[in-house]
């Protein structure tokens, strides 16, 4: 049975593209039934449209403006987005460069497995600047490797949860930050496709 995926993205969407390509060439038996973005200019929207996948921009700001405080606004947004996602009956929700921390309201509303991608090893450099942080550690303390992980999202923890796939990326003597980032992204595409394929394989 073909797995149903909903992908949430905030930026370029190159990981979304990796999923689209893997489906196209038969490495992933799945269908991306919808893409949601939280940034109007996210290039992930163009990638979705090019692939014929319905996409929708759902911004957080109106929910924050309407709520009595930030927590309530975020919870309302998360519940609303989760409801829209759930209406597509996904087997897996993929956070592919989704730069928004969910409250528990999202996970309480979505019954599908939620998968996140993090450009660092388990337990290392949580947050939005993992590659910068690894590069800084390389320059200051000689960190010789970083990595990539794909994990389940069970709660509000940031870049934390049961690990589905992880692998190291060596930081080479002749690396620049850009060359390191390129290898991290290449590995992300591979591990994400592999982890999602395993989840949707009966
Ligand atoms: C990836 O490095 C992902 O791990 C991080 O944000 C980046 C998103 O890239 N959370 P893209 O939008 O998939 O190109």
mmCIF file of C-alpha atoms in Angstrom, residues 18-198:
data_model
loop_
_atom_site.group_PDB
_atom_site.id
_atom_site.type_symbol
_atom_site.label_atom_id
_atom_site.label_comp_id
_atom_site.label_asym_id
_atom_site.label_seq_id
_atom_site.Cartn_x
_atom_site.Cartn_y
_atom_site.Cartn_z
ATOM 1 C CA UNK A 18 14.483 14.567 -2.346
ATOM 2 C CA UNK A 19 11.205 12.868 -1.383
ATOM 3 C CA UNK A 20 9.569 13.832 -4.692
ATOM 4 C CA UNK A 21 12.553 12.481 -6.648
ATOM 5 C CA UNK A 22 12.648 9.246 -4.640
ATOM 6 C CA UNK A 23 8.948 8.681 -5.321
ATOM 7 C CA UNK A 24 9.463 9.434 -9.028
ATOM 8 C CA UNK A 25 12.293 6.969 -9.436
ATOM 9 C CA UNK A 26 10.659 4.223 -7.363
ATOM 10 C CA UNK A 27 12.893 4.292 -4.273
ATOM 11 C CA UNK A 28 9.980 5.408 -2.104
ATOM 12 C CA UNK A 29 6.532 3.857 -2.352
ATOM 13 C CA UNK A 30 4.602 6.901 -1.221
ATOM 14 C CA UNK A 31 2.459 9.802 -2.324
ATOM 15 C CA UNK A 32 2.876 13.339 -1.038
ATOM 16 C CA UNK A 33 -0.739 14.371 -0.639
ATOM 17 C CA UNK A 34 -0.147 17.919 0.604
ATOM 18 C CA UNK A 35 2.569 20.417 1.475
ATOM 19 C CA UNK A 36 2.137 23.150 4.086
ATOM 20 C CA UNK A 37 4.487 26.082 4.519
ATOM 21 C CA UNK A 38 4.604 28.780 7.193
ATOM 22 C CA UNK A 39 6.611 31.306 5.146
ATOM 23 C CA UNK A 40 5.007 33.032 2.190
ATOM 24 C CA UNK A 41 8.180 33.044 0.083
ATOM 25 C CA UNK A 42 9.242 29.463 0.844
ATOM 26 C CA UNK A 43 10.606 27.949 -2.368
ATOM 27 C CA UNK A 44 9.126 24.652 -1.197
ATOM 28 C CA UNK A 45 5.826 26.000 -2.570
ATOM 29 C CA UNK A 46 7.256 26.237 -6.091
ATOM 30 C CA UNK A 47 8.695 22.753 -5.794
ATOM 31 C CA UNK A 48 5.313 21.402 -4.689
ATOM 32 C CA UNK A 49 3.522 23.111 -7.564
ATOM 33 C CA UNK A 50 6.091 21.851 -10.062
ATOM 34 C CA UNK A 51 5.451 18.331 -8.767
ATOM 35 C CA UNK A 52 1.665 18.758 -8.925
ATOM 36 C CA UNK A 53 1.230 18.582 -5.148
ATOM 37 C CA UNK A 54 -1.350 20.840 -3.459
ATOM 38 C CA UNK A 55 0.385 23.369 -1.227
ATOM 39 C CA UNK A 56 -0.883 25.906 1.255
ATOM 40 C CA UNK A 57 0.684 28.800 3.167
ATOM 41 C CA UNK A 58 -0.564 28.870 6.757
ATOM 42 C CA UNK A 59 1.048 31.755 8.667
ATOM 43 C CA UNK A 60 1.356 31.847 12.439
ATOM 44 C CA UNK A 61 1.046 35.620 12.801
ATOM 45 C CA UNK A 62 -2.776 35.960 12.628
ATOM 46 C CA UNK A 63 -3.119 33.360 15.365
ATOM 47 C CA UNK A 64 -0.668 35.231 17.598
ATOM 48 C CA UNK A 65 -2.449 38.522 16.964
ATOM 49 C CA UNK A 66 -5.864 37.070 17.807
ATOM 50 C CA UNK A 67 -4.782 35.317 21.016
ATOM 51 C CA UNK A 68 -4.559 36.616 24.559
ATOM 52 C CA UNK A 69 -0.964 35.424 24.828
ATOM 53 C CA UNK A 70 1.696 33.768 22.723
ATOM 54 C CA UNK A 71 1.206 30.270 24.117
ATOM 55 C CA UNK A 72 -2.518 30.292 23.342
ATOM 56 C CA UNK A 73 -1.847 31.667 19.843
ATOM 57 C CA UNK A 74 0.690 28.959 19.142
ATOM 58 C CA UNK A 75 -1.576 26.214 20.469
ATOM 59 C CA UNK A 76 -4.485 27.444 18.357
ATOM 60 C CA UNK A 77 -2.275 27.578 15.263
ATOM 61 C CA UNK A 78 -0.873 24.119 15.940
ATOM 62 C CA UNK A 79 -4.358 22.633 16.421
ATOM 63 C CA UNK A 80 -5.659 24.302 13.255
ATOM 64 C CA UNK A 81 -2.690 23.168 11.177
ATOM 65 C CA UNK A 82 -2.921 19.667 12.639
ATOM 66 C CA UNK A 83 -6.592 19.503 11.679
ATOM 67 C CA UNK A 84 -5.821 20.503 8.093
ATOM 68 C CA UNK A 85 -2.994 17.966 7.968
ATOM 69 C CA UNK A 86 -5.199 15.219 9.444
ATOM 70 C CA UNK A 87 -7.875 15.855 6.832
ATOM 71 C CA UNK A 88 -5.445 14.341 4.302
ATOM 72 C CA UNK A 89 -5.228 11.109 6.355
ATOM 73 C CA UNK A 90 -1.429 10.878 6.251
ATOM 74 C CA UNK A 91 0.539 7.885 7.440
ATOM 75 C CA UNK A 92 3.565 10.081 8.063
ATOM 76 C CA UNK A 93 3.971 13.828 8.552
ATOM 77 C CA UNK A 94 7.459 14.924 7.531
ATOM 78 C CA UNK A 95 8.954 18.076 9.039
ATOM 79 C CA UNK A 96 11.403 18.867 6.248
ATOM 80 C CA UNK A 97 13.103 22.084 7.265
ATOM 81 C CA UNK A 98 10.054 23.157 9.262
ATOM 82 C CA UNK A 99 11.264 26.118 11.322
ATOM 83 C CA UNK A 100 8.507 26.228 13.904
ATOM 84 C CA UNK A 101 8.460 24.535 17.281
ATOM 85 C CA UNK A 102 5.195 22.744 17.860
ATOM 86 C CA UNK A 103 3.341 22.759 21.143
ATOM 87 C CA UNK A 104 1.852 19.466 22.283
ATOM 88 C CA UNK A 105 -1.415 20.607 20.648
ATOM 89 C CA UNK A 106 -0.103 19.556 17.214
ATOM 90 C CA UNK A 107 0.892 16.072 18.321
ATOM 91 C CA UNK A 108 -2.336 15.593 20.262
ATOM 92 C CA UNK A 109 -4.362 16.348 17.130
ATOM 93 C CA UNK A 110 -2.374 14.410 14.521
ATOM 94 C CA UNK A 111 -2.479 10.644 14.823
ATOM 95 C CA UNK A 112 0.126 9.979 12.101
ATOM 96 C CA UNK A 113 3.797 9.480 12.906
ATOM 97 C CA UNK A 114 5.671 12.793 12.839
ATOM 98 C CA UNK A 115 9.256 12.720 11.578
ATOM 99 C CA UNK A 116 11.851 15.474 11.871
ATOM 100 C CA UNK A 117 15.178 15.993 10.224
ATOM 101 C CA UNK A 118 18.121 17.579 12.039
ATOM 102 C CA UNK A 119 21.490 18.446 10.502
ATOM 103 C CA UNK A 120 23.497 17.182 13.493
ATOM 104 C CA UNK A 121 23.975 13.993 15.486
ATOM 105 C CA UNK A 122 21.492 12.953 18.211
ATOM 106 C CA UNK A 123 21.821 15.205 21.234
ATOM 107 C CA UNK A 124 24.053 17.714 19.458
ATOM 108 C CA UNK A 125 23.397 21.315 18.421
ATOM 109 C CA UNK A 126 19.605 21.450 18.814
ATOM 110 C CA UNK A 127 17.911 24.437 17.234
ATOM 111 C CA UNK A 128 17.940 26.282 13.959
ATOM 112 C CA UNK A 129 21.710 26.848 13.657
ATOM 113 C CA UNK A 130 23.096 23.333 13.917
ATOM 114 C CA UNK A 131 25.477 23.625 10.970
ATOM 115 C CA UNK A 132 26.792 27.027 12.114
ATOM 116 C CA UNK A 133 27.218 25.663 15.632
ATOM 117 C CA UNK A 134 29.137 22.606 14.412
ATOM 118 C CA UNK A 135 31.341 24.792 12.217
ATOM 119 C CA UNK A 136 32.056 27.123 15.163
ATOM 120 C CA UNK A 137 32.952 24.105 17.323
ATOM 121 C CA UNK A 138 35.255 22.896 14.551
ATOM 122 C CA UNK A 139 37.027 26.265 14.420
ATOM 123 C CA UNK A 140 37.314 26.752 18.166
ATOM 124 C CA UNK A 141 37.820 23.244 19.541
ATOM 125 C CA UNK A 142 38.712 21.200 16.460
ATOM 126 C CA UNK A 143 35.443 19.225 16.260
ATOM 127 C CA UNK A 144 36.204 16.649 13.581
ATOM 128 C CA UNK A 145 32.715 15.368 12.798
ATOM 129 C CA UNK A 146 29.114 16.319 12.886
ATOM 130 C CA UNK A 147 26.217 14.459 11.291
ATOM 131 C CA UNK A 148 22.583 14.083 10.439
ATOM 132 C CA UNK A 149 19.642 12.472 12.171
ATOM 133 C CA UNK A 150 16.063 11.626 11.352
ATOM 134 C CA UNK A 151 13.871 11.079 14.378
ATOM 135 C CA UNK A 152 10.292 10.686 15.533
ATOM 136 C CA UNK A 153 8.723 13.675 17.275
ATOM 137 C CA UNK A 154 6.947 12.397 20.406
ATOM 138 C CA UNK A 155 6.693 15.665 22.370
ATOM 139 C CA UNK A 156 7.744 19.311 22.558
ATOM 140 C CA UNK A 157 11.463 18.462 22.776
ATOM 141 C CA UNK A 158 13.608 20.356 20.271
ATOM 142 C CA UNK A 159 15.391 18.126 17.745
ATOM 143 C CA UNK A 160 14.957 15.224 20.115
ATOM 144 C CA UNK A 161 13.072 11.931 19.990
ATOM 145 C CA UNK A 162 13.522 8.265 19.036
ATOM 146 C CA UNK A 163 16.211 8.133 16.357
ATOM 147 C CA UNK A 164 15.252 6.456 13.077
ATOM 148 C CA UNK A 165 18.483 7.103 11.195
ATOM 149 C CA UNK A 166 21.706 8.899 12.025
ATOM 150 C CA UNK A 167 25.138 9.061 10.450
ATOM 151 C CA UNK A 168 28.330 11.008 10.927
ATOM 152 C CA UNK A 169 29.742 13.553 8.517
ATOM 153 C CA UNK A 170 33.499 14.073 8.914
ATOM 154 C CA UNK A 171 34.750 17.661 8.944
ATOM 155 C CA UNK A 172 37.716 17.556 6.597
ATOM 156 C CA UNK A 173 40.893 19.633 6.834
ATOM 157 C CA UNK A 174 40.112 21.369 3.554
ATOM 158 C CA UNK A 175 36.400 21.889 4.307
ATOM 159 C CA UNK A 176 34.767 25.280 4.195
ATOM 160 C CA UNK A 177 31.471 25.858 5.906
ATOM 161 C CA UNK A 178 29.827 25.640 2.484
ATOM 162 C CA UNK A 179 31.448 22.338 1.522
ATOM 163 C CA UNK A 180 30.492 20.865 4.899
ATOM 164 C CA UNK A 181 26.916 22.023 4.467
ATOM 165 C CA UNK A 182 26.757 20.478 1.013
ATOM 166 C CA UNK A 183 27.778 17.048 2.349
ATOM 167 C CA UNK A 184 25.362 17.348 5.278
ATOM 168 C CA UNK A 185 22.487 18.093 2.915
ATOM 169 C CA UNK A 186 23.402 15.215 0.592
ATOM 170 C CA UNK A 187 23.306 12.847 3.559
ATOM 171 C CA UNK A 188 20.023 14.347 4.806
ATOM 172 C CA UNK A 189 18.339 13.511 1.506
ATOM 173 C CA UNK A 190 19.545 9.921 1.699
ATOM 174 C CA UNK A 191 18.630 9.310 5.341
ATOM 175 C CA UNK A 192 15.261 11.045 5.095
ATOM 176 C CA UNK A 193 14.175 8.961 2.111
ATOM 177 C CA UNK A 194 15.451 5.813 3.768
ATOM 178 C CA UNK A 195 13.699 6.529 7.108
ATOM 179 C CA UNK A 196 10.384 7.438 5.484
ATOM 180 C CA UNK A 197 10.554 4.387 3.201
ATOM 181 C CA UNK A 198 10.986 2.155 6.250
#
